[in-house]
């Protein structure tokens, strides 16, 4: 492969922030391959939790999921991204990443473990106001959101204002509560990269 290295857009944000919508838009705008953690692994995760006797809809507070299953989901996501990047395809990774945001070296370690080639990385923080997020979770009606909505105040206090400490990469923010502002933010991010 010659020329500029591929781009990786790593979108992160809590459930209902709109990160999947933003990820798909980035994929369309840049031509990058769209990789969604939930699409890749949700059926397997649900089966694993049920087989181990756990409620598959309550993941954030389930130690078995957080400590044993979730790391494997991310490992698979980064491995599939590595395959695409090695072929010269830019990628968009759509996942919450919440459990790993306070570890400054988690991203660089994960990229190295998966064998990523030289890649220009932009971490895209997707944010929205509490009322908007809550309405989105209710509207989409997913089983995995029931626990969040049942104890909304606790959920929002923990996941509403996420901060990413990853070092060595470009960080950008998309304010996804206002469609016009989000469109401007997306355009700015796409223009700042080689994609």
PDB file of N, CA, C and O in Angstrom, residues 117-191:
ATOM      1  N   UNK A 117      -1.974  -1.480  11.279  1.00  0.00           N
ATOM      2  CA  UNK A 117      -0.885  -0.796  10.586  1.00  0.00           C
ATOM      3  C   UNK A 117      -0.894   0.686  10.968  1.00  0.00           C
ATOM      4  O   UNK A 117      -1.759   1.132  11.723  1.00  0.00           O
ATOM      5  N   UNK A 118       0.032   1.447  10.409  1.00  0.00           N
ATOM      6  CA  UNK A 118       0.027   2.895  10.649  1.00  0.00           C
ATOM      7  C   UNK A 118      -1.328   3.444  10.203  1.00  0.00           C
ATOM      8  O   UNK A 118      -1.788   3.186   9.090  1.00  0.00           O
ATOM      9  N   UNK A 119      -1.989   4.149  11.103  1.00  0.00           N
ATOM     10  CA  UNK A 119      -3.358   4.613  10.879  1.00  0.00           C
ATOM     11  C   UNK A 119      -3.530   5.991  11.493  1.00  0.00           C
ATOM     12  O   UNK A 119      -3.036   6.247  12.591  1.00  0.00           O
ATOM     13  N   UNK A 120      -4.216   6.886  10.788  1.00  0.00           N
ATOM     14  CA  UNK A 120      -4.589   8.175  11.369  1.00  0.00           C
ATOM     15  C   UNK A 120      -5.890   7.963  12.146  1.00  0.00           C
ATOM     16  O   UNK A 120      -6.905   7.572  11.573  1.00  0.00           O
ATOM     17  N   UNK A 121      -5.847   8.224  13.448  1.00  0.00           N
ATOM     18  CA  UNK A 121      -6.986   7.934  14.315  1.00  0.00           C
ATOM     19  C   UNK A 121      -7.628   9.224  14.812  1.00  0.00           C
ATOM     20  O   UNK A 121      -6.941  10.123  15.302  1.00  0.00           O
ATOM     21  N   UNK A 122      -8.951   9.288  14.675  1.00  0.00           N
ATOM     22  CA  UNK A 122      -9.734  10.375  15.250  1.00  0.00           C
ATOM     23  C   UNK A 122     -10.769   9.770  16.175  1.00  0.00           C
ATOM     24  O   UNK A 122     -11.571   8.932  15.759  1.00  0.00           O
ATOM     25  N   UNK A 123     -10.730  10.164  17.433  1.00  0.00           N
ATOM     26  CA  UNK A 123     -11.724   9.735  18.408  1.00  0.00           C
ATOM     27  C   UNK A 123     -12.838  10.780  18.391  1.00  0.00           C
ATOM     28  O   UNK A 123     -12.593  11.967  18.612  1.00  0.00           O
ATOM     29  N   UNK A 124     -14.051  10.314  18.092  1.00  0.00           N
ATOM     30  CA  UNK A 124     -15.194  11.213  17.943  1.00  0.00           C
ATOM     31  C   UNK A 124     -16.120  11.033  19.143  1.00  0.00           C
ATOM     32  O   UNK A 124     -16.742   9.991  19.296  1.00  0.00           O
ATOM     33  N   UNK A 125     -16.183  12.037  19.989  1.00  0.00           N
ATOM     34  CA  UNK A 125     -17.044  12.023  21.166  1.00  0.00           C
ATOM     35  C   UNK A 125     -18.426  12.510  20.741  1.00  0.00           C
ATOM     36  O   UNK A 125     -18.562  13.643  20.279  1.00  0.00           O
ATOM     37  N   UNK A 126     -19.438  11.680  20.915  1.00  0.00           N
ATOM     38  CA  UNK A 126     -20.805  12.052  20.548  1.00  0.00           C
ATOM     39  C   UNK A 126     -21.563  12.367  21.831  1.00  0.00           C
ATOM     40  O   UNK A 126     -21.634  11.538  22.742  1.00  0.00           O
ATOM     41  N   UNK A 127     -22.112  13.569  21.893  1.00  0.00           N
ATOM     42  CA  UNK A 127     -22.799  14.021  23.108  1.00  0.00           C
ATOM     43  C   UNK A 127     -24.206  14.507  22.781  1.00  0.00           C
ATOM     44  O   UNK A 127     -24.460  15.043  21.706  1.00  0.00           O
ATOM     45  N   UNK A 128     -25.111  14.333  23.746  1.00  0.00           N
ATOM     46  CA  UNK A 128     -26.474  14.872  23.642  1.00  0.00           C
ATOM     47  C   UNK A 128     -26.985  15.112  25.055  1.00  0.00           C
ATOM     48  O   UNK A 128     -26.499  14.516  26.022  1.00  0.00           O
ATOM     49  N   UNK A 129     -27.987  15.978  25.171  1.00  0.00           N
ATOM     50  CA  UNK A 129     -28.548  16.324  26.469  1.00  0.00           C
ATOM     51  C   UNK A 129     -29.347  15.157  27.045  1.00  0.00           C
ATOM     52  O   UNK A 129     -29.859  14.313  26.318  1.00  0.00           O
ATOM     53  N   UNK A 130     -29.484  15.156  28.367  1.00  0.00           N
ATOM     54  CA  UNK A 130     -30.148  14.058  29.081  1.00  0.00           C
ATOM     55  C   UNK A 130     -31.552  13.781  28.565  1.00  0.00           C
ATOM     56  O   UNK A 130     -31.929  12.618  28.362  1.00  0.00           O
ATOM     57  N   UNK A 131     -32.344  14.829  28.339  1.00  0.00           N
ATOM     58  CA  UNK A 131     -33.731  14.633  27.907  1.00  0.00           C
ATOM     59  C   UNK A 131     -33.785  13.968  26.536  1.00  0.00           C
ATOM     60  O   UNK A 131     -34.657  13.137  26.269  1.00  0.00           O
ATOM     61  N   UNK A 132     -32.871  14.348  25.672  1.00  0.00           N
ATOM     62  CA  UNK A 132     -32.822  13.776  24.321  1.00  0.00           C
ATOM     63  C   UNK A 132     -32.421  12.309  24.386  1.00  0.00           C
ATOM     64  O   UNK A 132     -33.028  11.449  23.740  1.00  0.00           O
ATOM     65  N   UNK A 133     -31.406  12.007  25.176  1.00  0.00           N
ATOM     66  CA  UNK A 133     -30.937  10.620  25.308  1.00  0.00           C
ATOM     67  C   UNK A 133     -32.045   9.740  25.877  1.00  0.00           C
ATOM     68  O   UNK A 133     -32.319   8.646  25.355  1.00  0.00           O
ATOM     69  N   UNK A 134     -32.690  10.205  26.917  1.00  0.00           N
ATOM     70  CA  UNK A 134     -33.754   9.413  27.546  1.00  0.00           C
ATOM     71  C   UNK A 134     -34.892   9.134  26.561  1.00  0.00           C
ATOM     72  O   UNK A 134     -35.392   8.012  26.471  1.00  0.00           O
ATOM     73  N   UNK A 135     -35.280  10.152  25.802  1.00  0.00           N
ATOM     74  CA  UNK A 135     -36.347   9.979  24.801  1.00  0.00           C
ATOM     75  C   UNK A 135     -35.924   8.972  23.733  1.00  0.00           C
ATOM     76  O   UNK A 135     -36.729   8.135  23.298  1.00  0.00           O
ATOM     77  N   UNK A 136     -34.670   9.023  23.299  1.00  0.00           N
ATOM     78  CA  UNK A 136     -34.179   8.084  22.285  1.00  0.00           C
ATOM     79  C   UNK A 136     -34.207   6.649  22.803  1.00  0.00           C
ATOM     80  O   UNK A 136     -34.571   5.720  22.072  1.00  0.00           O
ATOM     81  N   UNK A 137     -33.801   6.454  24.053  1.00  0.00           N
ATOM     82  CA  UNK A 137     -33.799   5.104  24.621  1.00  0.00           C
ATOM     83  C   UNK A 137     -35.221   4.554  24.719  1.00  0.00           C
ATOM     84  O   UNK A 137     -35.457   3.377  24.412  1.00  0.00           O
ATOM     85  N   UNK A 138     -36.147   5.408  25.138  1.00  0.00           N
ATOM     86  CA  UNK A 138     -37.549   4.966  25.200  1.00  0.00           C
ATOM     87  C   UNK A 138     -38.071   4.620  23.810  1.00  0.00           C
ATOM     88  O   UNK A 138     -38.735   3.605  23.617  1.00  0.00           O
ATOM     89  N   UNK A 139     -37.770   5.490  22.850  1.00  0.00           N
ATOM     90  CA  UNK A 139     -38.289   5.314  21.494  1.00  0.00           C
ATOM     91  C   UNK A 139     -37.757   4.049  20.827  1.00  0.00           C
ATOM     92  O   UNK A 139     -38.497   3.343  20.158  1.00  0.00           O
ATOM     93  N   UNK A 140     -36.484   3.738  21.020  1.00  0.00           N
ATOM     94  CA  UNK A 140     -35.944   2.562  20.330  1.00  0.00           C
ATOM     95  C   UNK A 140     -36.382   1.257  20.971  1.00  0.00           C
ATOM     96  O   UNK A 140     -36.396   0.222  20.319  1.00  0.00           O
ATOM     97  N   UNK A 141     -36.748   1.288  22.258  1.00  0.00           N
ATOM     98  CA  UNK A 141     -37.383   0.148  22.907  1.00  0.00           C
ATOM     99  C   UNK A 141     -36.569  -1.137  22.974  1.00  0.00           C
ATOM    100  O   UNK A 141     -37.137  -2.226  22.930  1.00  0.00           O
ATOM    101  N   UNK A 142     -35.247  -1.040  23.122  1.00  0.00           N
ATOM    102  CA  UNK A 142     -34.412  -2.236  23.195  1.00  0.00           C
ATOM    103  C   UNK A 142     -34.418  -2.821  24.604  1.00  0.00           C
ATOM    104  O   UNK A 142     -34.415  -2.083  25.592  1.00  0.00           O
ATOM    105  N   UNK A 143     -34.401  -4.142  24.676  1.00  0.00           N
ATOM    106  CA  UNK A 143     -34.363  -4.809  25.978  1.00  0.00           C
ATOM    107  C   UNK A 143     -33.175  -4.362  26.817  1.00  0.00           C
ATOM    108  O   UNK A 143     -33.287  -4.197  28.028  1.00  0.00           O
ATOM    109  N   UNK A 144     -32.020  -4.161  26.160  1.00  0.00           N
ATOM    110  CA  UNK A 144     -30.812  -3.817  26.913  1.00  0.00           C
ATOM    111  C   UNK A 144     -30.874  -2.415  27.524  1.00  0.00           C
ATOM    112  O   UNK A 144     -30.021  -2.057  28.320  1.00  0.00           O
ATOM    113  N   UNK A 145     -31.889  -1.609  27.151  1.00  0.00           N
ATOM    114  CA  UNK A 145     -32.034  -0.272  27.724  1.00  0.00           C
ATOM    115  C   UNK A 145     -32.979  -0.232  28.923  1.00  0.00           C
ATOM    116  O   UNK A 145     -33.084   0.797  29.589  1.00  0.00           O
ATOM    117  N   UNK A 146     -33.678  -1.327  29.200  1.00  0.00           N
ATOM    118  CA  UNK A 146     -34.660  -1.320  30.293  1.00  0.00           C
ATOM    119  C   UNK A 146     -34.044  -0.961  31.637  1.00  0.00           C
ATOM    120  O   UNK A 146     -34.599  -0.163  32.394  1.00  0.00           O
ATOM    121  N   UNK A 147     -32.896  -1.553  31.963  1.00  0.00           N
ATOM    122  CA  UNK A 147     -32.253  -1.268  33.252  1.00  0.00           C
ATOM    123  C   UNK A 147     -31.828   0.194  33.338  1.00  0.00           C
ATOM    124  O   UNK A 147     -31.928   0.813  34.397  1.00  0.00           O
ATOM    125  N   UNK A 148     -31.372   0.761  32.225  1.00  0.00           N
ATOM    126  CA  UNK A 148     -30.961   2.175  32.217  1.00  0.00           C
ATOM    127  C   UNK A 148     -32.159   3.080  32.528  1.00  0.00           C
ATOM    128  O   UNK A 148     -32.068   3.995  33.339  1.00  0.00           O
ATOM    129  N   UNK A 149     -33.264   2.823  31.861  1.00  0.00           N
ATOM    130  CA  UNK A 149     -34.452   3.650  32.040  1.00  0.00           C
ATOM    131  C   UNK A 149     -35.090   3.445  33.406  1.00  0.00           C
ATOM    132  O   UNK A 149     -35.651   4.381  33.976  1.00  0.00           O
ATOM    133  N   UNK A 150     -34.995   2.237  33.945  1.00  0.00           N
ATOM    134  CA  UNK A 150     -35.596   1.950  35.248  1.00  0.00           C
ATOM    135  C   UNK A 150     -34.928   2.735  36.371  1.00  0.00           C
ATOM    136  O   UNK A 150     -35.574   3.092  37.357  1.00  0.00           O
ATOM    137  N   UNK A 151     -33.649   3.010  36.234  1.00  0.00           N
ATOM    138  CA  UNK A 151     -32.925   3.790  37.238  1.00  0.00           C
ATOM    139  C   UNK A 151     -32.184   4.921  36.517  1.00  0.00           C
ATOM    140  O   UNK A 151     -30.956   4.990  36.526  1.00  0.00           O
ATOM    141  N   UNK A 152     -32.961   5.777  35.864  1.00  0.00           N
ATOM    142  CA  UNK A 152     -32.408   6.795  34.985  1.00  0.00           C
ATOM    143  C   UNK A 152     -31.402   7.707  35.671  1.00  0.00           C
ATOM    144  O   UNK A 152     -30.333   7.980  35.135  1.00  0.00           O
ATOM    145  N   UNK A 153     -31.711   8.208  36.859  1.00  0.00           N
ATOM    146  CA  UNK A 153     -30.817   9.157  37.523  1.00  0.00           C
ATOM    147  C   UNK A 153     -29.444   8.546  37.777  1.00  0.00           C
ATOM    148  O   UNK A 153     -28.417   9.189  37.546  1.00  0.00           O
ATOM    149  N   UNK A 154     -29.421   7.306  38.233  1.00  0.00           N
ATOM    150  CA  UNK A 154     -28.136   6.635  38.469  1.00  0.00           C
ATOM    151  C   UNK A 154     -27.397   6.418  37.152  1.00  0.00           C
ATOM    152  O   UNK A 154     -26.178   6.627  37.072  1.00  0.00           O
ATOM    153  N   UNK A 155     -28.134   6.014  36.126  1.00  0.00           N
ATOM    154  CA  UNK A 155     -27.501   5.784  34.828  1.00  0.00           C
ATOM    155  C   UNK A 155     -26.897   7.076  34.298  1.00  0.00           C
ATOM    156  O   UNK A 155     -25.734   7.110  33.881  1.00  0.00           O
ATOM    157  N   UNK A 156     -27.672   8.159  34.295  1.00  0.00           N
ATOM    158  CA  UNK A 156     -27.191   9.405  33.716  1.00  0.00           C
ATOM    159  C   UNK A 156     -26.021   9.982  34.505  1.00  0.00           C
ATOM    160  O   UNK A 156     -25.078  10.531  33.929  1.00  0.00           O
ATOM    161  N   UNK A 157     -26.062   9.865  35.845  1.00  0.00           N
ATOM    162  CA  UNK A 157     -24.957  10.406  36.636  1.00  0.00           C
ATOM    163  C   UNK A 157     -23.657   9.665  36.339  1.00  0.00           C
ATOM    164  O   UNK A 157     -22.570  10.244  36.417  1.00  0.00           O
ATOM    165  N   UNK A 158     -23.758   8.412  35.944  1.00  0.00           N
ATOM    166  CA  UNK A 158     -22.561   7.625  35.645  1.00  0.00           C
ATOM    167  C   UNK A 158     -22.110   7.770  34.192  1.00  0.00           C
ATOM    168  O   UNK A 158     -20.915   7.832  33.911  1.00  0.00           O
ATOM    169  N   UNK A 159     -23.061   7.824  33.259  1.00  0.00           N
ATOM    170  CA  UNK A 159     -22.711   7.769  31.844  1.00  0.00           C
ATOM    171  C   UNK A 159     -23.046   9.034  31.051  1.00  0.00           C
ATOM    172  O   UNK A 159     -22.759   9.101  29.866  1.00  0.00           O
ATOM    173  N   UNK A 160     -23.619  10.029  31.692  1.00  0.00           N
ATOM    174  CA  UNK A 160     -24.060  11.210  30.965  1.00  0.00           C
ATOM    175  C   UNK A 160     -22.959  12.154  30.526  1.00  0.00           C
ATOM    176  O   UNK A 160     -23.075  12.817  29.502  1.00  0.00           O
ATOM    177  N   UNK A 161     -21.898  12.234  31.282  1.00  0.00           N
ATOM    178  CA  UNK A 161     -20.818  13.167  30.956  1.00  0.00           C
ATOM    179  C   UNK A 161     -19.493  12.420  30.886  1.00  0.00           C
ATOM    180  O   UNK A 161     -18.612  12.582  31.721  1.00  0.00           O
ATOM    181  N   UNK A 162     -19.352  11.584  29.888  1.00  0.00           N
ATOM    182  CA  UNK A 162     -18.156  10.770  29.747  1.00  0.00           C
ATOM    183  C   UNK A 162     -16.961  11.611  29.299  1.00  0.00           C
ATOM    184  O   UNK A 162     -17.099  12.513  28.484  1.00  0.00           O
ATOM    185  N   UNK A 163     -15.801  11.289  29.843  1.00  0.00           N
ATOM    186  CA  UNK A 163     -14.568  11.947  29.445  1.00  0.00           C
ATOM    187  C   UNK A 163     -13.588  10.883  28.991  1.00  0.00           C
ATOM    188  O   UNK A 163     -13.379   9.888  29.684  1.00  0.00           O
ATOM    189  N   UNK A 164     -12.997  11.097  27.833  1.00  0.00           N
ATOM    190  CA  UNK A 164     -12.029  10.153  27.277  1.00  0.00           C
ATOM    191  C   UNK A 164     -10.621  10.673  27.526  1.00  0.00           C
ATOM    192  O   UNK A 164     -10.305  11.804  27.173  1.00  0.00           O
ATOM    193  N   UNK A 165      -9.760   9.824  28.107  1.00  0.00           N
ATOM    194  CA  UNK A 165      -8.391  10.225  28.430  1.00  0.00           C
ATOM    195  C   UNK A 165      -7.352   9.633  27.485  1.00  0.00           C
ATOM    196  O   UNK A 165      -6.159   9.747  27.749  1.00  0.00           O
ATOM    197  N   UNK A 166      -7.789   9.001  26.390  1.00  0.00           N
ATOM    198  CA  UNK A 166      -6.835   8.341  25.491  1.00  0.00           C
ATOM    199  C   UNK A 166      -5.845   9.340  24.927  1.00  0.00           C
ATOM    200  O   UNK A 166      -6.219  10.412  24.442  1.00  0.00           O
ATOM    201  N   UNK A 167      -4.568   8.951  24.944  1.00  0.00           N
ATOM    202  CA  UNK A 167      -3.528   9.843  24.446  1.00  0.00           C
ATOM    203  C   UNK A 167      -3.034   9.406  23.064  1.00  0.00           C
ATOM    204  O   UNK A 167      -3.307   8.298  22.612  1.00  0.00           O
ATOM    205  N   UNK A 168      -2.342  10.315  22.408  1.00  0.00           N
ATOM    206  CA  UNK A 168      -1.709  10.017  21.136  1.00  0.00           C
ATOM    207  C   UNK A 168      -2.618  10.019  19.914  1.00  0.00           C
ATOM    208  O   UNK A 168      -2.200   9.574  18.848  1.00  0.00           O
ATOM    209  N   UNK A 169      -3.859  10.501  20.061  1.00  0.00           N
ATOM    210  CA  UNK A 169      -4.795  10.532  18.936  1.00  0.00           C
ATOM    211  C   UNK A 169      -5.525  11.871  18.908  1.00  0.00           C
ATOM    212  O   UNK A 169      -5.570  12.592  19.901  1.00  0.00           O
ATOM    213  N   UNK A 170      -6.117  12.182  17.755  1.00  0.00           N
ATOM    214  CA  UNK A 170      -6.915  13.390  17.584  1.00  0.00           C
ATOM    215  C   UNK A 170      -8.280  13.167  18.248  1.00  0.00           C
ATOM    216  O   UNK A 170      -8.882  12.118  18.078  1.00  0.00           O
ATOM    217  N   UNK A 171      -8.776  14.157  18.972  1.00  0.00           N
ATOM    218  CA  UNK A 171     -10.099  14.099  19.595  1.00  0.00           C
ATOM    219  C   UNK A 171     -10.997  15.164  18.979  1.00  0.00           C
ATOM    220  O   UNK A 171     -10.551  16.287  18.738  1.00  0.00           O
ATOM    221  N   UNK A 172     -12.246  14.798  18.718  1.00  0.00           N
ATOM    222  CA  UNK A 172     -13.234  15.741  18.188  1.00  0.00           C
ATOM    223  C   UNK A 172     -14.560  15.466  18.880  1.00  0.00           C
ATOM    224  O   UNK A 172     -14.791  14.362  19.375  1.00  0.00           O
ATOM    225  N   UNK A 173     -15.426  16.465  18.916  1.00  0.00           N
ATOM    226  CA  UNK A 173     -16.728  16.323  19.566  1.00  0.00           C
ATOM    227  C   UNK A 173     -17.841  16.647  18.582  1.00  0.00           C
ATOM    228  O   UNK A 173     -17.735  17.605  17.811  1.00  0.00           O
ATOM    229  N   UNK A 174     -18.899  15.842  18.638  1.00  0.00           N
ATOM    230  CA  UNK A 174     -20.108  16.123  17.875  1.00  0.00           C
ATOM    231  C   UNK A 174     -21.237  16.317  18.867  1.00  0.00           C
ATOM    232  O   UNK A 174     -21.507  15.443  19.695  1.00  0.00           O
ATOM    233  N   UNK A 175     -21.869  17.477  18.796  1.00  0.00           N
ATOM    234  CA  UNK A 175     -23.008  17.790  19.655  1.00  0.00           C
ATOM    235  C   UNK A 175     -24.259  17.323  18.924  1.00  0.00           C
ATOM    236  O   UNK A 175     -24.743  17.999  18.025  1.00  0.00           O
ATOM    237  N   UNK A 176     -24.768  16.166  19.320  1.00  0.00           N
ATOM    238  CA  UNK A 176     -25.798  15.481  18.552  1.00  0.00           C
ATOM    239  C   UNK A 176     -27.215  15.734  19.055  1.00  0.00           C
ATOM    240  O   UNK A 176     -28.119  14.977  18.751  1.00  0.00           O
ATOM    241  N   UNK A 177     -27.417  16.802  19.790  1.00  0.00           N
ATOM    242  CA  UNK A 177     -28.764  17.158  20.197  1.00  0.00           C
ATOM    243  C   UNK A 177     -29.434  18.082  19.193  1.00  0.00           C
ATOM    244  O   UNK A 177     -30.638  18.224  19.169  1.00  0.00           O
ATOM    245  N   UNK A 178     -28.631  18.696  18.339  1.00  0.00           N
ATOM    246  CA  UNK A 178     -29.105  19.645  17.336  1.00  0.00           C
ATOM    247  C   UNK A 178     -28.589  19.181  15.978  1.00  0.00           C
ATOM    248  O   UNK A 178     -27.376  19.126  15.751  1.00  0.00           O
ATOM    249  N   UNK A 179     -29.491  18.834  15.063  1.00  0.00           N
ATOM    250  CA  UNK A 179     -29.113  18.245  13.774  1.00  0.00           C
ATOM    251  C   UNK A 179     -28.209  19.163  12.958  1.00  0.00           C
ATOM    252  O   UNK A 179     -27.238  18.710  12.343  1.00  0.00           O
ATOM    253  N   UNK A 180     -28.497  20.460  12.944  1.00  0.00           N
ATOM    254  CA  UNK A 180     -27.684  21.390  12.153  1.00  0.00           C
ATOM    255  C   UNK A 180     -26.269  21.480  12.708  1.00  0.00           C
ATOM    256  O   UNK A 180     -25.291  21.457  11.959  1.00  0.00           O
ATOM    257  N   UNK A 181     -26.160  21.563  14.021  1.00  0.00           N
ATOM    258  CA  UNK A 181     -24.830  21.646  14.631  1.00  0.00           C
ATOM    259  C   UNK A 181     -24.066  20.352  14.420  1.00  0.00           C
ATOM    260  O   UNK A 181     -22.866  20.370  14.139  1.00  0.00           O
ATOM    261  N   UNK A 182     -24.746  19.205  14.535  1.00  0.00           N
ATOM    262  CA  UNK A 182     -24.097  17.918  14.316  1.00  0.00           C
ATOM    263  C   UNK A 182     -23.570  17.809  12.890  1.00  0.00           C
ATOM    264  O   UNK A 182     -22.473  17.296  12.662  1.00  0.00           O
ATOM    265  N   UNK A 183     -24.327  18.301  11.923  1.00  0.00           N
ATOM    266  CA  UNK A 183     -23.891  18.255  10.519  1.00  0.00           C
ATOM    267  C   UNK A 183     -22.625  19.076  10.313  1.00  0.00           C
ATOM    268  O   UNK A 183     -21.704  18.657   9.603  1.00  0.00           O
ATOM    269  N   UNK A 184     -22.557  20.241  10.947  1.00  0.00           N
ATOM    270  CA  UNK A 184     -21.362  21.087  10.849  1.00  0.00           C
ATOM    271  C   UNK A 184     -20.179  20.392  11.496  1.00  0.00           C
ATOM    272  O   UNK A 184     -19.064  20.364  10.943  1.00  0.00           O
ATOM    273  N   UNK A 185     -20.392  19.801  12.672  1.00  0.00           N
ATOM    274  CA  UNK A 185     -19.322  19.084  13.359  1.00  0.00           C
ATOM    275  C   UNK A 185     -18.804  17.923  12.509  1.00  0.00           C
ATOM    276  O   UNK A 185     -17.595  17.714  12.393  1.00  0.00           O
ATOM    277  N   UNK A 186     -19.721  17.163  11.893  1.00  0.00           N
ATOM    278  CA  UNK A 186     -19.325  16.040  11.040  1.00  0.00           C
ATOM    279  C   UNK A 186     -18.502  16.501   9.851  1.00  0.00           C
ATOM    280  O   UNK A 186     -17.474  15.885   9.522  1.00  0.00           O
ATOM    281  N   UNK A 187     -18.943  17.538   9.206  1.00  0.00           N
ATOM    282  CA  UNK A 187     -18.217  18.062   8.050  1.00  0.00           C
ATOM    283  C   UNK A 187     -16.805  18.493   8.442  1.00  0.00           C
ATOM    284  O   UNK A 187     -15.836  18.215   7.738  1.00  0.00           O
ATOM    285  N   UNK A 188     -16.686  19.157   9.581  1.00  0.00           N
ATOM    286  CA  UNK A 188     -15.375  19.612  10.065  1.00  0.00           C
ATOM    287  C   UNK A 188     -14.460  18.420  10.310  1.00  0.00           C
ATOM    288  O   UNK A 188     -13.287  18.419   9.904  1.00  0.00           O
ATOM    289  N   UNK A 189     -14.973  17.359  10.925  1.00  0.00           N
ATOM    290  CA  UNK A 189     -14.167  16.185  11.212  1.00  0.00           C
ATOM    291  C   UNK A 189     -13.722  15.505   9.918  1.00  0.00           C
ATOM    292  O   UNK A 189     -12.553  15.133   9.762  1.00  0.00           O
ATOM    293  N   UNK A 190     -14.620  15.343   8.980  1.00  0.00           N
ATOM    294  CA  UNK A 190     -14.292  14.702   7.712  1.00  0.00           C
ATOM    295  C   UNK A 190     -13.225  15.506   6.955  1.00  0.00           C
ATOM    296  O   UNK A 190     -12.307  14.931   6.372  1.00  0.00           O
ATOM    297  N   UNK A 191     -13.314  16.822   6.991  1.00  0.00           N
ATOM    298  CA  UNK A 191     -12.354  17.666   6.278  1.00  0.00           C
ATOM    299  C   UNK A 191     -10.967  17.655   6.929  1.00  0.00           C
ATOM    300  O   UNK A 191      -9.965  17.857   6.254  1.00  0.00           O
TER     301      UNK A 191
END
